[in-house]
Coordinates of C-alpha atoms in Angstrom, one line a residue:
X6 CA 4.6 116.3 125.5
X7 CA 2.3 117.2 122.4
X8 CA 3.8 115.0 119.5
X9 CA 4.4 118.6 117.6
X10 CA 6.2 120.4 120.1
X11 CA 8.1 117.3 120.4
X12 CA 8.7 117.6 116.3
X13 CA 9.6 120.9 117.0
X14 CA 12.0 120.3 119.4
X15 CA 14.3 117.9 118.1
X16 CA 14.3 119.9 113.9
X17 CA 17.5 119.0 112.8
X18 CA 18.7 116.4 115.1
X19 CA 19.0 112.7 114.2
X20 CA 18.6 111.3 117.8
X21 CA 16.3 112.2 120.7
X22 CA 19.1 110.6 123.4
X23 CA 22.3 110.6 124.1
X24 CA 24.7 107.7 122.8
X25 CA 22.4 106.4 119.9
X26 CA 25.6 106.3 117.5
X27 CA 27.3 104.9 119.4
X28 CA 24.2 102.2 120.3
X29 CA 24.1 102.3 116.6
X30 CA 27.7 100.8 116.2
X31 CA 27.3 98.3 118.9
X32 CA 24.2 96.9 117.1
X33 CA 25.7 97.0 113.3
X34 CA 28.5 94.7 115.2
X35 CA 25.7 91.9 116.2
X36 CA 23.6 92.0 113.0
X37 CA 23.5 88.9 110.9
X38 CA 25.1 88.9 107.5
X39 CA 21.9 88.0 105.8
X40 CA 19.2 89.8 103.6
X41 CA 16.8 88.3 105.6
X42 CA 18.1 89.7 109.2
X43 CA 15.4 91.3 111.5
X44 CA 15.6 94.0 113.2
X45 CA 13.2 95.5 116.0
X46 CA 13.8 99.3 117.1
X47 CA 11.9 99.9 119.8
X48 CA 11.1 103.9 120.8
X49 CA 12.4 104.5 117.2
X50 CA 11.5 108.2 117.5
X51 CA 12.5 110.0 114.1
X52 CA 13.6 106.8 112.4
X53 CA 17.0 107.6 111.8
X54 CA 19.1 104.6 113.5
X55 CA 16.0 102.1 111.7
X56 CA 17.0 103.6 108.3
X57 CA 20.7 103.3 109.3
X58 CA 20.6 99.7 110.0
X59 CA 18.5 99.0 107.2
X60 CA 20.9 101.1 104.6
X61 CA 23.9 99.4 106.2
X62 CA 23.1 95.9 106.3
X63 CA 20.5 95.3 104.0
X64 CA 18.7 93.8 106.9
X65 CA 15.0 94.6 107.4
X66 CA 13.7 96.6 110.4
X67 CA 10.8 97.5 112.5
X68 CA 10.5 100.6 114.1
X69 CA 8.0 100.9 116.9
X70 CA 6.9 104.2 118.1
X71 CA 4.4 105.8 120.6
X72 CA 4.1 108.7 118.9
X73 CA 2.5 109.1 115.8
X74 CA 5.1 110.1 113.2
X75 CA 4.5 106.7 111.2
X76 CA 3.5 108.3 108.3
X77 CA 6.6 110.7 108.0
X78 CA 8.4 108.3 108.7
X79 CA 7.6 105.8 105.9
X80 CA 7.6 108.6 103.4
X81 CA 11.4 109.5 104.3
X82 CA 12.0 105.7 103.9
X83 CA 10.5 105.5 100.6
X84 CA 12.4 108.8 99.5
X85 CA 15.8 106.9 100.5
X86 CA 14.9 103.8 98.6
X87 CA 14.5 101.7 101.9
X88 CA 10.5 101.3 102.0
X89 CA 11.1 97.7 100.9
X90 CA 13.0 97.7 104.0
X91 CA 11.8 99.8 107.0
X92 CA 8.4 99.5 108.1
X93 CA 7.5 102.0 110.8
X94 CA 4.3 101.4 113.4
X95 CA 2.1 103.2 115.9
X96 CA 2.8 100.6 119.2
X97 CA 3.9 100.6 123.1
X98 CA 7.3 99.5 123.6
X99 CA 5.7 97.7 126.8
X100 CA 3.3 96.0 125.0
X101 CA 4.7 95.2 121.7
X102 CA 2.4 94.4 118.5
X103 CA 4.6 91.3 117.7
X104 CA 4.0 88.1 117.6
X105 CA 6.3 85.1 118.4
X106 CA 10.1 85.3 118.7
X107 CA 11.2 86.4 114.9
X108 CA 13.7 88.7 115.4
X109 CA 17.7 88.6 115.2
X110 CA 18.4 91.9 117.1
X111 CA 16.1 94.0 119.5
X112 CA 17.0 97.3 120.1
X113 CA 16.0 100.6 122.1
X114 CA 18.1 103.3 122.3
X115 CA 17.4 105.3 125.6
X116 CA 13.6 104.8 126.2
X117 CA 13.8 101.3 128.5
X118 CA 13.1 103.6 131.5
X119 CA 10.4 105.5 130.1
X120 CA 8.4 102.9 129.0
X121 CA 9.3 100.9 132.0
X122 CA 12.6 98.8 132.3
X123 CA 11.4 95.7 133.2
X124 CA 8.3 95.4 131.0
X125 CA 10.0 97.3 127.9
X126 CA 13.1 94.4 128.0
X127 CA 11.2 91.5 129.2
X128 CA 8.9 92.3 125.9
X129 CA 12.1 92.6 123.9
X130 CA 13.3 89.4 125.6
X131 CA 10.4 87.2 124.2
X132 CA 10.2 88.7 120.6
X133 CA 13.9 88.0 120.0
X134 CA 14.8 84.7 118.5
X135 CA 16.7 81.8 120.7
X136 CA 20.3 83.1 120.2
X137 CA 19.1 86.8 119.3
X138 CA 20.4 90.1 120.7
X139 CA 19.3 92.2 122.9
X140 CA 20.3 96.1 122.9
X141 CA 19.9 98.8 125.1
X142 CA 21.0 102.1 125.9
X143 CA 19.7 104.2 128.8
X144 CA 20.0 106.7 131.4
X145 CA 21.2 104.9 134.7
X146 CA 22.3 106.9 138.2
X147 CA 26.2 107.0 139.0
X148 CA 24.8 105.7 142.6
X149 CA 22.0 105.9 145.2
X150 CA 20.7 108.0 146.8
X151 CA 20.2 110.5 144.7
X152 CA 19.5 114.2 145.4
X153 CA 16.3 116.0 144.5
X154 CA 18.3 118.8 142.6
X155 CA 20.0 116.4 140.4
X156 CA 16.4 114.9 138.9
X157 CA 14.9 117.5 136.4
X158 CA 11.3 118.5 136.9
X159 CA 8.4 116.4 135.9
X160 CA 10.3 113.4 135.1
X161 CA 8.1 110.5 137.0
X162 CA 10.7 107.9 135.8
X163 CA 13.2 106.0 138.6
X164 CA 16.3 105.2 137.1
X165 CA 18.7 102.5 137.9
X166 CA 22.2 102.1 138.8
X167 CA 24.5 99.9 136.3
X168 CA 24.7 97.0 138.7
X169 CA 20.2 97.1 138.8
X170 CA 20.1 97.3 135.1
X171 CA 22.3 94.1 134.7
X172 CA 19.8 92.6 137.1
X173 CA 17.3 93.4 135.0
X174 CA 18.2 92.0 131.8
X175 CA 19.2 88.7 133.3
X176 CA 15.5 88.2 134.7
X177 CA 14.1 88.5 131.3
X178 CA 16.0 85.7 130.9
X179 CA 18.6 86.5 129.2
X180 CA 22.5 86.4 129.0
X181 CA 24.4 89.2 130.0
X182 CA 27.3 89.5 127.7
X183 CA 28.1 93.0 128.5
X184 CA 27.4 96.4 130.6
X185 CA 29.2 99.4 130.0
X186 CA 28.9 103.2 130.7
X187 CA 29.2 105.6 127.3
X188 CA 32.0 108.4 127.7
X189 CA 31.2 111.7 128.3
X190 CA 31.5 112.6 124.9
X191 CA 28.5 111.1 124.1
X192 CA 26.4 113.0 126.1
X193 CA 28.3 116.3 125.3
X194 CA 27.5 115.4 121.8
X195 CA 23.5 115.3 121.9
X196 CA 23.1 118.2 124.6
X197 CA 25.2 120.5 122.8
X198 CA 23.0 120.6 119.6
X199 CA 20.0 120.6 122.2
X200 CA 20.9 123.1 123.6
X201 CA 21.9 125.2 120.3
X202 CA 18.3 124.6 119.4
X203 CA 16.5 125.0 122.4
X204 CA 18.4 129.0 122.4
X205 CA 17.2 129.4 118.9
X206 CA 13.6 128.7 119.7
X207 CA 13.8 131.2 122.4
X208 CA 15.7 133.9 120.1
X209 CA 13.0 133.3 117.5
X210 CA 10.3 134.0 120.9
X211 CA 8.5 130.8 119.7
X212 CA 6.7 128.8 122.3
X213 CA 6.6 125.0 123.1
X214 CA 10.4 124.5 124.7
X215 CA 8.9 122.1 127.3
X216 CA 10.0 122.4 131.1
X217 CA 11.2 119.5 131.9
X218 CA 13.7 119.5 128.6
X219 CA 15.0 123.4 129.9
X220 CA 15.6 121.8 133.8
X221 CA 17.7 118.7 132.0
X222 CA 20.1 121.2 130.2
X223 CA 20.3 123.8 133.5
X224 CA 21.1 120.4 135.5
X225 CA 23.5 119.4 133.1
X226 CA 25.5 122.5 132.4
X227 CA 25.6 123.1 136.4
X228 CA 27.8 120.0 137.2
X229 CA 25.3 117.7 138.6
X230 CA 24.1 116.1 135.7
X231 CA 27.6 114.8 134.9
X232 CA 27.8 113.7 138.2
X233 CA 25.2 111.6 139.1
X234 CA 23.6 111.0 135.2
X235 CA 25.2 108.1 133.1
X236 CA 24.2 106.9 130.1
X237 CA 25.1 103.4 129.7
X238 CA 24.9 100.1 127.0
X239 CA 23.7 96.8 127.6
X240 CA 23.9 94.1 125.7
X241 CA 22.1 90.4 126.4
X242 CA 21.9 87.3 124.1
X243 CA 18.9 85.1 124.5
X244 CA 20.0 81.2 125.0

């Protein structure tokens, strides 16, 4: 998607997934009580659960993006006095631009399984420091197999169930200290504004609502999305 319509698209909303606040609260509950705590957000999108954490806890974080919004995303730092902070770079979540294990926390909130599960958290795994915190929030099937009409058009992604997830995170090598699916007022929470924009854009006869984002909304408001879509959080400790 072209990094404008995306802009376009998500105007006015904080998040770009479902259960990011709540993400947000499990991560404020595992962030060291220190001015020099590190956080990573990995897929930080518009920047708004870095700045968060950052405002919150005094911590500093590092937001780690695919697309290029770096620069926007400083300046609205700088604007809420957190540039000292929040430093916000052009990288892959597969392939992260770090270093050495130096973080406290590592977090993505609903990307793992577009940049690739295993890959995205076993990058995660080896940036966080021995006895750091792994976070993750993502889009996982109720069960297997799943039917064609319940996956929305163009998505090339393969989702996994809870119980594969978990798997996951314990081959990077990692503790799993917890697994558990959001409610479904999380995910009524972000399609509803979605869904409220996406109507305006058409209202306004403005082009650029991406396909696959109007087949995620018709699957969701039809029943099957709540069916066979969860959105879970998973959290792993590094020994």
């Amino acid at each position: 998607m072209p990094d404008d319509r995306l802009w376009n698209i998500y105007a006015g909303l904080d998040f770009l997934t479902p259960g990011a606040r709540e993400t947000l609260d499990v991560v404020s509950a595992l962030v060291p009580a220190s001015s020099t705590a590190r956080v990573l957000d990995v897929a930080c999108g518009k920047g708004a659960g870095a700045m968060l954490l950052a405002d919150r806890h005094a911590c500093r974080v590092l937001g780690i993006d695919v697309h290029p919004f770096a620069g926007q995303l400083a300046r609205r730092a700088r604007e809420r006095g957190l540039g000292d902070r929040v430093t916000f770079v052009i990288g892959d979540g597969g392939r992260l631009p770090v270093r050495g294990a130096v973080f406290d926390v590592a977090m993505c909130i609903g990307a793992p399984s577009i940049v690739g599960t295993e890959r995205c958290i076993d990058e995660m795994a080896r940036v966080l420091r021995p006895g750091g915190a792994l976070v993750v929030s993502d889009w996982v099937w109720a069960r297997k197999p799943v039917p064609r009409e319940a996956i929305p058009l163009g998505y090339d992604i393969e989702p996994l169930t809870l119980d594969e997830y978990v798997d996951v995170v314990r081959r990077a090598g990692l503790d799993v200290l917890s697994a558990d699916p959001l409610p479904q007022s999380a995910s009524d929470a972000y399609y509803e504004p979605l869904r409220a924009r996406v109507t305006a854009m058409r209202n306004e006869r403005r082009s650029g609502v991406p396909q696959p984002i109007e087949d995620e909304l018709r699957i969701y408001d039809s029943g099957l999305g709540t069916q066979w879509w969860r959105y879970a959080v998973f959290v792993g400790r590094k020994p």
